Tab-separated table of N, CA and C in Angstrom:
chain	number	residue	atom	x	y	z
A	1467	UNK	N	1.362	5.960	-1.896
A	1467	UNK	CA	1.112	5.386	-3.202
A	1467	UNK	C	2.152	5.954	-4.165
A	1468	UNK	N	2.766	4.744	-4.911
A	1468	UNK	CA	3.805	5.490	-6.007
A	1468	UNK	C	2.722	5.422	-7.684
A	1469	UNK	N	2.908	6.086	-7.727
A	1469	UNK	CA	2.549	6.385	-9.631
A	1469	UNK	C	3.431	5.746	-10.441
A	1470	UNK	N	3.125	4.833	-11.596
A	1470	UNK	CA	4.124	4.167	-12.011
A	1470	UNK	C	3.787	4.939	-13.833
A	1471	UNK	N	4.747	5.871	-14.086
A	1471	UNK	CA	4.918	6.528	-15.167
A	1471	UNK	C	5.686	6.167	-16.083
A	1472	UNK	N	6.919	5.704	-15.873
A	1472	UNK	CA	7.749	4.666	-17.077
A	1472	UNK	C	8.726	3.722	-16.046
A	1473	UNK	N	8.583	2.715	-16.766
A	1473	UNK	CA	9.197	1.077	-16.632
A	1473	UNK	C	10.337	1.124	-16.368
A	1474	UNK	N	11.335	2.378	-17.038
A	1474	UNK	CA	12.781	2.321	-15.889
A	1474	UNK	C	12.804	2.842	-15.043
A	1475	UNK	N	11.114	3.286	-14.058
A	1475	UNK	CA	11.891	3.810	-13.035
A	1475	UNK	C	12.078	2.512	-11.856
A	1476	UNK	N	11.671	1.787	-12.435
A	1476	UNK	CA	11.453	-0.136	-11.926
A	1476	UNK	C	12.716	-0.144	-11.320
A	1477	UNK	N	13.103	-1.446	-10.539
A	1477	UNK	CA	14.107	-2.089	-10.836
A	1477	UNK	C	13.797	-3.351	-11.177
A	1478	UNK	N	14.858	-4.562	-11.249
A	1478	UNK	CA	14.486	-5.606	-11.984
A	1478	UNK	C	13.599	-6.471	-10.916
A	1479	UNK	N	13.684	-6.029	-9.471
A	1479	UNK	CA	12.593	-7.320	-8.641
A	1479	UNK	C	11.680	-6.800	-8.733
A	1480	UNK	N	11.174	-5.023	-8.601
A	1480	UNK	CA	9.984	-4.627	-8.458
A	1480	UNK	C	9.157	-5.143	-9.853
A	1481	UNK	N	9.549	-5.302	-11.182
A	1481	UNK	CA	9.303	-5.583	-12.274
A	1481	UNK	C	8.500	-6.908	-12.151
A	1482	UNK	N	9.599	-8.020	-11.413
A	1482	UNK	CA	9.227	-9.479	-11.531
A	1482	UNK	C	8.380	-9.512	-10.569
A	1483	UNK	N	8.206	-8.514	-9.233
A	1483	UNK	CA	6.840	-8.782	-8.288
A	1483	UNK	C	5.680	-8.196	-9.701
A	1484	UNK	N	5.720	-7.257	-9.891
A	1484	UNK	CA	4.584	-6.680	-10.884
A	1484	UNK	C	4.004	-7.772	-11.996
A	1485	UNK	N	5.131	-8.455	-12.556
A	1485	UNK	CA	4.686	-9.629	-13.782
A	1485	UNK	C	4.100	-11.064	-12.482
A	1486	UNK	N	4.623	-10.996	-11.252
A	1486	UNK	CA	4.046	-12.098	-10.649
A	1486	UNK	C	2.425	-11.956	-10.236
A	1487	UNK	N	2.706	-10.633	-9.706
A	1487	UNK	CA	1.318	-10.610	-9.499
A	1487	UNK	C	-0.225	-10.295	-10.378
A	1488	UNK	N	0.388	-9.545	-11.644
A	1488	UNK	CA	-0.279	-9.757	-12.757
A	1488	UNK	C	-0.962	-11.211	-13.507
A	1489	UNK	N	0.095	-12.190	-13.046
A	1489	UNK	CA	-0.105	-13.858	-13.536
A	1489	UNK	C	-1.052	-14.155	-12.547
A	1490	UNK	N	-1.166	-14.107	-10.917
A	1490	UNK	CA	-2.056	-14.341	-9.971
A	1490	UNK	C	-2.879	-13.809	-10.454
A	1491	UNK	N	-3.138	-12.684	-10.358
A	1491	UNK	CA	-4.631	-11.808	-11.377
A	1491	UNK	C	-4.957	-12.738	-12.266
A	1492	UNK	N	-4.396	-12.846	-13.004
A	1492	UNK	CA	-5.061	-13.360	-14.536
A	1492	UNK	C	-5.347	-14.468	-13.754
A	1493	UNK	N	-4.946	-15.729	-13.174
A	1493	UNK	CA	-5.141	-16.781	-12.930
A	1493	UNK	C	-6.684	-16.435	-11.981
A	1494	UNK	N	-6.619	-15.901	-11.129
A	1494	UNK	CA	-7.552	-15.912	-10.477
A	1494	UNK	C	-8.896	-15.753	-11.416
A	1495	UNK	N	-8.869	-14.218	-11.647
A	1495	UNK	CA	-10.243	-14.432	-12.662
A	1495	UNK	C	-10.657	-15.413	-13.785
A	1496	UNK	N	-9.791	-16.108	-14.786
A	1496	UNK	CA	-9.684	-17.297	-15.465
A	1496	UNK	C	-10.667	-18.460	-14.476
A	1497	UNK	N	-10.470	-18.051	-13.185
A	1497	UNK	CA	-11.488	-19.101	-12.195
A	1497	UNK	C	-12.211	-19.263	-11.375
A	1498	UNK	N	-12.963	-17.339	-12.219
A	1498	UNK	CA	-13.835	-17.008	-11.305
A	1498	UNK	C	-13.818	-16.416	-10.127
A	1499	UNK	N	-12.720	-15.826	-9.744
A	1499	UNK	CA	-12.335	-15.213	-8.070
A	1499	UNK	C	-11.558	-14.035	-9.033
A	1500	UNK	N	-12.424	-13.215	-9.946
A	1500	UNK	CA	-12.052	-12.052	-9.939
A	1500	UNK	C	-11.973	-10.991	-8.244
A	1501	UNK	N	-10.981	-9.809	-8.054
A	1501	UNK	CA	-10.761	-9.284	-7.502
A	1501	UNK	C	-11.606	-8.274	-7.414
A	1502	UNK	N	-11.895	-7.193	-6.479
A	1502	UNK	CA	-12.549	-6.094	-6.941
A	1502	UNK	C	-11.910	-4.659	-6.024
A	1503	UNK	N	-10.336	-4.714	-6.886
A	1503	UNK	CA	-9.403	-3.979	-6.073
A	1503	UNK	C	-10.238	-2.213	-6.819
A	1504	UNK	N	-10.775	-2.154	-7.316
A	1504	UNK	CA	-10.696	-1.018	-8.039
A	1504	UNK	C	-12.028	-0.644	-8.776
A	1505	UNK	N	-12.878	-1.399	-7.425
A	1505	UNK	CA	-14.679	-0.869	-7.264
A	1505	UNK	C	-14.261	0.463	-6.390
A	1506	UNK	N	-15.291	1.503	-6.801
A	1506	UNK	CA	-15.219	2.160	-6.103
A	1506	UNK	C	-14.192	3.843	-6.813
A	1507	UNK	N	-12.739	3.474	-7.767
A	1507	UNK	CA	-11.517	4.536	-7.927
A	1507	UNK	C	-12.006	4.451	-9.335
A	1508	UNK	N	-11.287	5.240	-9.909
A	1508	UNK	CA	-11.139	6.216	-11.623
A	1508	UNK	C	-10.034	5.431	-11.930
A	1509	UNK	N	-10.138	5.001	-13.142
A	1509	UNK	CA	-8.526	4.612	-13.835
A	1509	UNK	C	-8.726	5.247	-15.365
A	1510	UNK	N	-7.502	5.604	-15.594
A	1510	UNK	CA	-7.896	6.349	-16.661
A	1510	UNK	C	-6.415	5.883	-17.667
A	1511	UNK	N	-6.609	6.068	-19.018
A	1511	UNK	CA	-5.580	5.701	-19.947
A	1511	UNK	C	-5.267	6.917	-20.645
A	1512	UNK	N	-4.005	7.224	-21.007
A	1512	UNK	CA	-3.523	8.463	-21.725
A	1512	UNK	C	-2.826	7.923	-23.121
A	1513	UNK	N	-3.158	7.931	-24.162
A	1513	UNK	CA	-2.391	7.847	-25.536
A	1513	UNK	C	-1.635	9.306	-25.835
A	1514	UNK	N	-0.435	9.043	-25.672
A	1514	UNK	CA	0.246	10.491	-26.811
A	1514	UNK	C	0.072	10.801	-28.074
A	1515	UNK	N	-0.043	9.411	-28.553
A	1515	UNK	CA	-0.280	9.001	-30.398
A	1515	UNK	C	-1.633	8.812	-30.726
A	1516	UNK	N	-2.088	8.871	-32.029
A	1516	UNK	CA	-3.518	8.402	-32.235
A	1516	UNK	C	-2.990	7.026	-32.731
A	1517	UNK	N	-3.931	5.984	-32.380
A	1517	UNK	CA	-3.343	4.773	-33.277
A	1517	UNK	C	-3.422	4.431	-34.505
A	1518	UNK	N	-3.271	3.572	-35.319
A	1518	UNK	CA	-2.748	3.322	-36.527
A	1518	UNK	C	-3.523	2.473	-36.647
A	1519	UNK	N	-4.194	1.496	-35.909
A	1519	UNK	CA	-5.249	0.611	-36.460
A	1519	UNK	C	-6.446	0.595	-35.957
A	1520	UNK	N	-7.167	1.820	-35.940
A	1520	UNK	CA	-8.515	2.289	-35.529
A	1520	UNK	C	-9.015	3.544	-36.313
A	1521	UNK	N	-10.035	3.477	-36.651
A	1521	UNK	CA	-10.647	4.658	-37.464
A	1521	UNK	C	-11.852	5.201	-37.154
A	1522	UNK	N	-12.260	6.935	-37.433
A	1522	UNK	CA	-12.931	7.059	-36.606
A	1522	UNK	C	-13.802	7.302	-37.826
């Protein structure tokens, strides 16, 4: 498994498989054949910044 930490460590096909298969995703669930790659694992989001249009 690679960790994908910043976007240049891409190159430009691995990029366009990633945006292709992102569009299959979306398309699929849009029709009901959501996936369920990621029953089961942790995903987690990291902000460096606090954002600018949320208040606590």
């Amino acid at each position: 498994m690679r960790h994908l930490t910043r976007v240049f460590d891409l190159s430009s096909e691995e990029i366009k498989v990633l945006l292709e298969r992102a569009l299959r995703l979306k398309e699929n669930f849009k029709f009901g054949r959501p996936r369920r790659t990621l029953v089961g694992k942790v995903l987690a989001l990291l902000f460096e910044k606090p954002s600018t249009r949320t208040r606590v």
